Amino acid sequence: MILPDFVTINLDALGSAWLSFVELNYVEPLAGGSMFDPGRKADLNEAVRSFTRYVSDNYDDEQEIRHAMAWVLNLPESHFEDTLRKLKIPFQYNNPADAHRFLELLWERTWGDWRVEGFDAGEYDVEPERLAPSREK
Protein backbone atom coordinates (compact mmCIF):
# COMPACT_ATOMS: atom_id res chain seq x y z
CA MET A 1 0.00 0.00 0.00
CA ILE A 2 1.26 3.45 -0.90
CA LEU A 3 -0.12 6.31 1.18
CA PRO A 4 1.29 9.63 -0.07
CA ASP A 5 1.83 12.18 2.69
CA PHE A 6 0.07 14.90 0.69
CA VAL A 7 -3.24 13.04 1.05
CA THR A 8 -5.73 14.42 3.57
CA ILE A 9 -7.11 11.59 5.70
CA ASN A 10 -10.92 11.81 5.87
CA LEU A 11 -11.91 9.89 8.98
CA ASP A 12 -15.57 10.86 8.56
CA ALA A 13 -15.67 8.86 5.31
CA LEU A 14 -14.21 5.88 7.16
CA GLY A 15 -16.67 6.28 10.04
CA SER A 16 -19.56 6.25 7.55
CA ALA A 17 -18.21 3.09 5.94
CA TRP A 18 -17.92 1.43 9.34
CA LEU A 19 -21.62 2.09 9.92
CA SER A 20 -22.23 -0.51 7.20
CA PHE A 21 -21.64 -3.22 9.79
CA VAL A 22 -23.46 -1.58 12.70
CA GLU A 23 -25.33 -4.87 13.33
CA LEU A 24 -22.04 -6.18 14.71
CA ASN A 25 -22.55 -3.82 17.64
CA TYR A 26 -25.23 -6.17 18.95
CA VAL A 27 -22.91 -9.17 18.97
CA GLU A 28 -21.26 -9.22 22.37
CA PRO A 29 -18.01 -11.14 22.70
CA LEU A 30 -18.12 -13.69 25.49
CA ALA A 31 -16.39 -12.64 28.71
CA GLY A 32 -12.70 -13.17 28.12
CA GLY A 33 -13.50 -14.35 24.60
CA SER A 34 -12.74 -12.96 21.20
CA MET A 35 -14.89 -11.70 18.39
CA PHE A 36 -12.99 -14.33 16.39
CA ASP A 37 -14.39 -17.24 18.42
CA PRO A 38 -15.89 -19.89 16.09
CA GLY A 39 -19.43 -19.00 17.18
CA ARG A 40 -18.97 -15.46 15.82
CA LYS A 41 -17.75 -16.46 12.35
CA ALA A 42 -21.09 -15.91 10.58
CA ASP A 43 -21.45 -12.46 12.18
CA LEU A 44 -17.92 -11.46 11.15
CA ASN A 45 -18.41 -12.70 7.60
CA GLU A 46 -21.67 -10.75 7.30
CA ALA A 47 -19.94 -7.62 8.60
CA VAL A 48 -17.16 -8.03 6.01
CA ARG A 49 -19.76 -8.52 3.25
CA SER A 50 -21.60 -5.38 4.41
CA PHE A 51 -18.38 -3.34 4.35
CA THR A 52 -17.25 -4.55 0.92
CA ARG A 53 -20.76 -3.92 -0.44
CA TYR A 54 -20.71 -0.39 1.03
CA VAL A 55 -17.33 0.34 -0.56
CA SER A 56 -18.52 -1.03 -3.89
CA ASP A 57 -21.77 0.95 -3.78
CA ASN A 58 -19.92 4.15 -2.80
CA TYR A 59 -17.10 3.91 -5.33
CA ASP A 60 -16.77 7.71 -5.48
CA ASP A 61 -15.62 7.61 -1.84
CA GLU A 62 -13.52 4.44 -2.09
CA GLN A 63 -10.15 6.18 -2.28
CA GLU A 64 -10.91 8.33 0.79
CA ILE A 65 -12.10 5.27 2.71
CA ARG A 66 -9.03 3.31 1.64
CA HIS A 67 -6.61 6.07 2.63
CA ALA A 68 -8.29 6.58 6.02
CA MET A 69 -8.38 2.83 6.75
CA ALA A 70 -4.70 2.42 5.82
CA TRP A 71 -3.84 5.37 8.05
CA VAL A 72 -5.74 3.87 11.02
CA LEU A 73 -4.28 0.39 10.50
CA ASN A 74 -0.76 1.79 10.46
CA LEU A 75 -1.15 3.87 13.62
CA PRO A 76 1.12 2.88 16.48
CA GLU A 77 -0.65 0.88 19.16
CA SER A 78 -0.57 3.88 21.51
CA HIS A 79 -2.78 5.89 19.11
CA PHE A 80 -4.85 3.08 17.60
CA GLU A 81 -7.22 2.45 20.52
CA ASP A 82 -7.73 6.16 21.20
CA THR A 83 -8.58 6.73 17.53
CA LEU A 84 -11.11 3.86 17.56
CA ARG A 85 -12.73 5.34 20.65
CA LYS A 86 -12.98 8.75 18.96
CA LEU A 87 -14.43 7.21 15.80
CA LYS A 88 -16.92 5.19 17.84
CA ILE A 89 -16.31 1.99 15.91
CA PRO A 90 -19.68 0.20 15.83
CA PHE A 91 -18.78 -3.08 17.47
CA GLN A 92 -17.74 -4.36 20.85
CA TYR A 93 -14.34 -5.87 21.38
CA ASN A 94 -12.46 -7.10 24.43
CA ASN A 95 -9.07 -5.79 23.35
CA PRO A 96 -7.54 -3.52 20.72
CA ALA A 97 -5.74 -6.47 19.11
CA ASP A 98 -9.12 -8.00 18.20
CA ALA A 99 -10.29 -4.68 16.75
CA HIS A 100 -7.09 -4.36 14.71
CA ARG A 101 -7.40 -7.94 13.51
CA PHE A 102 -10.98 -7.26 12.40
CA LEU A 103 -9.98 -4.12 10.50
CA GLU A 104 -7.14 -6.09 8.88
CA LEU A 105 -9.73 -8.67 7.79
CA LEU A 106 -11.92 -5.94 6.30
CA TRP A 107 -8.96 -4.52 4.43
CA GLU A 108 -7.61 -7.83 3.16
CA ARG A 109 -11.02 -8.96 1.89
CA THR A 110 -11.60 -5.58 0.23
CA TRP A 111 -8.18 -4.49 -1.08
CA GLY A 112 -5.21 -6.71 -0.08
CA ASP A 113 -2.17 -5.58 1.95
CA TRP A 114 -2.65 -2.58 4.29
CA ARG A 115 0.91 -1.93 5.48
CA VAL A 116 2.59 1.40 4.56
CA GLU A 117 6.38 1.26 4.56
CA GLY A 118 7.95 3.95 6.76
CA PHE A 119 4.56 5.09 8.13
CA ASP A 120 4.46 8.19 10.37
CA ALA A 121 0.95 9.31 11.39
CA GLY A 122 2.17 12.85 12.03
CA GLU A 123 3.05 13.36 8.37
CA TYR A 124 -0.63 13.50 7.36
CA ASP A 125 -3.30 16.18 7.65
CA VAL A 126 -6.37 14.57 9.21
CA GLU A 127 -10.00 15.70 8.92
CA PRO A 128 -11.76 16.23 11.18
CA GLU A 129 -8.70 17.29 13.13
CA ARG A 130 -10.31 16.42 16.49
CA LEU A 131 -10.06 12.72 15.58
CA ALA A 132 -6.33 12.80 14.90
CA PRO A 133 -3.86 11.60 17.52
CA SER A 134 -2.01 14.45 19.15
CA ARG A 135 1.20 15.31 17.36
CA GLU A 136 4.20 14.69 19.57
CA LYS A 137 6.55 17.60 19.66
Rosetta silent file (secondary structure, phi, psi, omega in degrees, C-alpha in Angstrom):
SEQUENCE: MILPDFVTINLDALGSAWLSFVELNYVEPLAGGSMFDPGRKADLNEAVRSFTRYVSDNYDDEQEIRHAMAWVLNLPESHFEDTLRKLKIPFQYNNPADAHRFLELLWERTWGDWRVEGFDAGEYDVEPERLAPSREK
SCORE:     score description
SCORE:     0.000 S_00000001
   1 L     0.000  132.404  174.633    0.000    0.000    0.000 S_00000001
   2 L  -109.144  127.051  179.841    1.260    3.446   -0.897 S_00000001
   3 L  -126.684   91.626 -176.973   -0.124    6.310    1.185 S_00000001
   4 L   -60.344  143.156 -176.561    1.287    9.627   -0.065 S_00000001
   5 L   -76.975   -4.027  175.886    1.832   12.177    2.691 S_00000001
   6 L   -88.516   -4.085 -179.800    0.071   14.899    0.688 S_00000001
   7 L   -78.759  133.934  172.633   -3.239   13.039    1.054 S_00000001
   8 L   -85.608  129.886 -177.342   -5.728   14.424    3.572 S_00000001
   9 E   -87.007  116.288 -178.434   -7.109   11.593    5.703 S_00000001
  10 E   -98.854   93.771 -177.893  -10.917   11.812    5.865 S_00000001
  11 H   -73.603  -21.259  174.643  -11.912    9.893    8.984 S_00000001
  12 H   -65.461  -39.283  177.629  -15.573   10.860    8.556 S_00000001
  13 H   -62.161  -40.889  178.651  -15.672    8.859    5.311 S_00000001
  14 H   -66.940  -43.267  178.018  -14.214    5.881    7.157 S_00000001
  15 H   -58.771  -40.123  177.337  -16.674    6.277   10.036 S_00000001
  16 H   -64.069  -41.305  178.927  -19.556    6.253    7.554 S_00000001
  17 H   -64.385  -38.302  179.762  -18.210    3.090    5.936 S_00000001
  18 H   -65.714  -25.305  177.037  -17.918    1.435    9.340 S_00000001
  19 H   -64.990  -15.192  179.111  -21.620    2.085    9.919 S_00000001
  20 H   -63.909  -21.901  177.850  -22.228   -0.513    7.200 S_00000001
  21 H  -117.241   37.511 -178.408  -21.640   -3.219    9.790 S_00000001
  22 H   -60.284  -27.144  179.221  -23.460   -1.579   12.696 S_00000001
  23 H   -59.576  -22.164  178.482  -25.326   -4.867   13.326 S_00000001
  24 H   -67.245  -19.746  178.487  -22.038   -6.179   14.709 S_00000001
  25 H   -63.112  -24.359 -177.637  -22.549   -3.818   17.645 S_00000001
  26 H   -90.283   -1.103  177.642  -25.235   -6.170   18.946 S_00000001
  27 L   -97.669  107.070 -178.030  -22.913   -9.173   18.974 S_00000001
  28 L   -90.115  128.342  175.077  -21.255   -9.225   22.368 S_00000001
  29 L   -66.853  145.382  178.107  -18.006  -11.140   22.701 S_00000001
  30 L   -63.506  150.075  179.015  -18.115  -13.692   25.488 S_00000001
  31 L   -53.144  124.281 -179.351  -16.394  -12.643   28.706 S_00000001
  32 L    73.842   -0.513 -178.837  -12.697  -13.175   28.122 S_00000001
  33 L   -93.705 -172.893 -176.727  -13.495  -14.352   24.597 S_00000001
  34 L  -126.176  150.757  174.167  -12.745  -12.960   21.204 S_00000001
  35 L   -67.398   -8.116  178.040  -14.890  -11.699   18.392 S_00000001
  36 L   -98.252    9.204  175.026  -12.994  -14.330   16.387 S_00000001
  37 L   -59.995  147.092 -176.509  -14.390  -17.243   18.424 S_00000001
  38 H   -51.813  -33.610  179.898  -15.886  -19.888   16.091 S_00000001
  39 H   -69.227  -10.680 -178.936  -19.434  -18.998   17.177 S_00000001
  40 H  -103.379   -0.032 -174.020  -18.972  -15.465   15.822 S_00000001
  41 H   -57.802  -45.290 -178.756  -17.747  -16.461   12.345 S_00000001
  42 H   -62.479  -40.669  179.141  -21.091  -15.913   10.585 S_00000001
  43 H   -64.458  -42.650  179.238  -21.451  -12.456   12.181 S_00000001
  44 H   -64.923  -43.843  179.882  -17.923  -11.463   11.155 S_00000001
  45 H   -62.601  -38.942  177.631  -18.408  -12.704    7.598 S_00000001
  46 H   -65.984  -39.304  177.690  -21.666  -10.748    7.303 S_00000001
  47 H   -62.809  -42.620  178.498  -19.937   -7.615    8.598 S_00000001
  48 H   -63.543  -44.292  177.596  -17.162   -8.027    6.015 S_00000001
  49 H   -59.875  -42.839  179.548  -19.757   -8.516    3.253 S_00000001
  50 H   -61.792  -42.411 -179.863  -21.599   -5.381    4.406 S_00000001
  51 H   -65.869  -48.702 -178.455  -18.381   -3.343    4.347 S_00000001
  52 H   -63.892  -35.278  176.521  -17.248   -4.545    0.920 S_00000001
  53 H   -65.832  -41.942  178.447  -20.759   -3.923   -0.445 S_00000001
  54 H   -60.366  -47.720 -179.012  -20.708   -0.391    1.034 S_00000001
  55 H   -61.273  -42.744  179.576  -17.327    0.339   -0.557 S_00000001
  56 H   -64.627  -43.204 -179.480  -18.521   -1.034   -3.892 S_00000001
  57 H   -69.889  -25.185 -177.642  -21.773    0.954   -3.775 S_00000001
  58 L  -113.356   50.317 -173.671  -19.915    4.146   -2.802 S_00000001
  59 H   -59.830  -25.176  177.490  -17.098    3.907   -5.326 S_00000001
  60 H   -65.731  -24.529 -179.337  -16.767    7.714   -5.485 S_00000001
  61 H  -101.177   -1.490 -172.428  -15.618    7.606   -1.838 S_00000001
  62 H   -57.187  -43.821 -177.867  -13.522    4.443   -2.090 S_00000001
  63 H   -63.557  -42.114  177.380  -10.153    6.182   -2.281 S_00000001
  64 H   -62.773  -42.355  179.081  -10.914    8.332    0.786 S_00000001
  65 H   -63.485  -44.574 -178.867  -12.103    5.266    2.706 S_00000001
  66 H   -62.980  -45.662  179.016   -9.034    3.309    1.642 S_00000001
  67 H   -62.265  -45.461 -178.824   -6.607    6.074    2.628 S_00000001
  68 H   -64.807  -41.454  179.934   -8.289    6.576    6.017 S_00000001
  69 H   -66.123  -42.059  178.096   -8.384    2.832    6.751 S_00000001
  70 H   -62.593  -41.003  179.199   -4.704    2.423    5.821 S_00000001
  71 H   -61.081  -47.421  179.846   -3.845    5.368    8.045 S_00000001
  72 H   -63.235  -45.432 -178.352   -5.744    3.874   11.016 S_00000001
  73 H   -62.990  -28.474 -178.284   -4.279    0.394   10.499 S_00000001
  74 L   -92.386   -0.946  177.456   -0.762    1.793   10.459 S_00000001
  75 L   -61.862  145.931  173.220   -1.152    3.871   13.620 S_00000001
  76 L   -64.538  152.995 -177.222    1.125    2.878   16.479 S_00000001
  77 H   -51.187  -36.936 -178.169   -0.647    0.878   19.156 S_00000001
  78 H   -63.105  -26.460  179.696   -0.570    3.877   21.506 S_00000001
  79 H  -101.999  -21.297 -174.023   -2.777    5.891   19.106 S_00000001
  80 H   -60.048  -53.518 -175.792   -4.846    3.078   17.596 S_00000001
  81 H   -64.526  -40.945  178.979   -7.218    2.451   20.520 S_00000001
  82 H   -61.900  -40.809  179.184   -7.727    6.158   21.201 S_00000001
  83 H   -65.014  -42.828  177.281   -8.577    6.730   17.535 S_00000001
  84 H   -60.040  -41.747  179.970  -11.106    3.859   17.563 S_00000001
  85 H   -62.467  -42.875  179.241  -12.730    5.344   20.645 S_00000001
  86 H   -65.566  -37.226 -179.667  -12.983    8.752   18.960 S_00000001
  87 H   -78.720  -12.269 -178.927  -14.425    7.211   15.796 S_00000001
  88 L    55.640   55.840  179.383  -16.920    5.193   17.841 S_00000001
  89 L   -53.757  130.833 -169.471  -16.310    1.988   15.909 S_00000001
  90 L   -84.508   50.326  169.858  -19.684    0.199   15.830 S_00000001
  91 L  -156.104  158.678 -179.068  -18.780   -3.083   17.467 S_00000001
  92 L   -95.080  140.739  178.493  -17.744   -4.356   20.848 S_00000001
  93 L  -144.459  150.455 -178.178  -14.336   -5.870   21.383 S_00000001
  94 L   -85.545  -21.607  179.931  -12.465   -7.096   24.434 S_00000001
  95 L  -154.550  155.063 -178.619   -9.069   -5.792   23.354 S_00000001
  96 H   -61.355  -28.684  179.659   -7.544   -3.519   20.716 S_00000001
  97 H   -62.776  -39.280  176.777   -5.740   -6.467   19.113 S_00000001
  98 H   -64.228  -42.692  179.605   -9.125   -7.995   18.196 S_00000001
  99 H   -62.671  -44.044  179.428  -10.294   -4.678   16.749 S_00000001
 100 H   -63.272  -43.167  179.731   -7.090   -4.357   14.707 S_00000001
 101 H   -60.875  -39.906  178.242   -7.399   -7.939   13.515 S_00000001
 102 H   -65.038  -45.145  178.728  -10.982   -7.258   12.402 S_00000001
 103 H   -63.988  -35.987  174.226   -9.978   -4.116   10.501 S_00000001
 104 H   -60.413  -42.982  178.806   -7.144   -6.093    8.878 S_00000001
 105 H   -61.368  -44.753  176.942   -9.733   -8.672    7.793 S_00000001
 106 H   -57.391  -47.758 -178.153  -11.918   -5.942    6.297 S_00000001
 107 H   -62.487  -50.705 -175.102   -8.958   -4.515    4.425 S_00000001
 108 H   -61.650  -37.855  179.249   -7.606   -7.826    3.163 S_00000001
 109 H   -76.112  -19.159 -178.985  -11.016   -8.961    1.895 S_00000001
 110 H   -98.112  -43.480 -172.149  -11.598   -5.580    0.228 S_00000001
 111 L  -132.219  -22.928 -175.803   -8.176   -4.487   -1.076 S_00000001
 112 L   116.586 -131.648 -174.390   -5.214   -6.711   -0.084 S_00000001
 113 L   -82.313  134.433 -175.607   -2.171   -5.580    1.952 S_00000001
 114 L  -103.075   -8.131 -173.912   -2.652   -2.583    4.293 S_00000001
 115 L   -73.565  137.067  177.689    0.913   -1.928    5.479 S_00000001
 116 L  -112.972  117.417 -179.157    2.590    1.398    4.558 S_00000001
 117 L   -64.236  132.974  177.427    6.377    1.262    4.559 S_00000001
 118 L    68.758   27.853 -174.989    7.955    3.946    6.764 S_00000001
 119 L   -61.828  135.286  173.148    4.560    5.087    8.132 S_00000001
 120 L  -140.170  107.727 -175.604    4.464    8.192   10.366 S_00000001
 121 H   -55.193  -33.420 -177.447    0.951    9.312   11.389 S_00000001
 122 H   -69.331  -11.336 -179.650    2.175   12.852   12.031 S_00000001
 123 H   -80.300   -5.854 -173.173    3.054   13.355    8.373 S_00000001
 124 L  -113.697  142.353  168.817   -0.632   13.504    7.363 S_00000001
 125 L   -80.774  134.816 -176.148   -3.296   16.177    7.652 S_00000001
 126 E  -121.083  134.526  175.414   -6.373   14.569    9.207 S_00000001
 127 E  -121.733  139.038  -15.376   -9.998   15.696    8.921 S_00000001
 128 L   -67.449  144.271 -173.208  -11.762   16.227   11.184 S_00000001
 129 H   -59.359  -29.978 -178.004   -8.696   17.294   13.126 S_00000001
 130 H   -63.369  -19.388 -179.345  -10.308   16.422   16.485 S_00000001
 131 H   -89.569  -11.231 -177.625  -10.062   12.723   15.583 S_00000001
 132 L   -76.177  147.103  172.582   -6.328   12.796   14.905 S_00000001
 133 L   -64.945  151.361  179.308   -3.856   11.603   17.521 S_00000001
 134 L   -64.052  140.464  179.087   -2.008   14.451   19.154 S_00000001
 135 L   -81.358  125.443 -179.978    1.198   15.312   17.361 S_00000001
 136 L   -78.492  134.374 -176.949    4.196   14.691   19.566 S_00000001
 137 L   -96.063    0.000    0.000    6.552   17.595   19.658 S_00000001
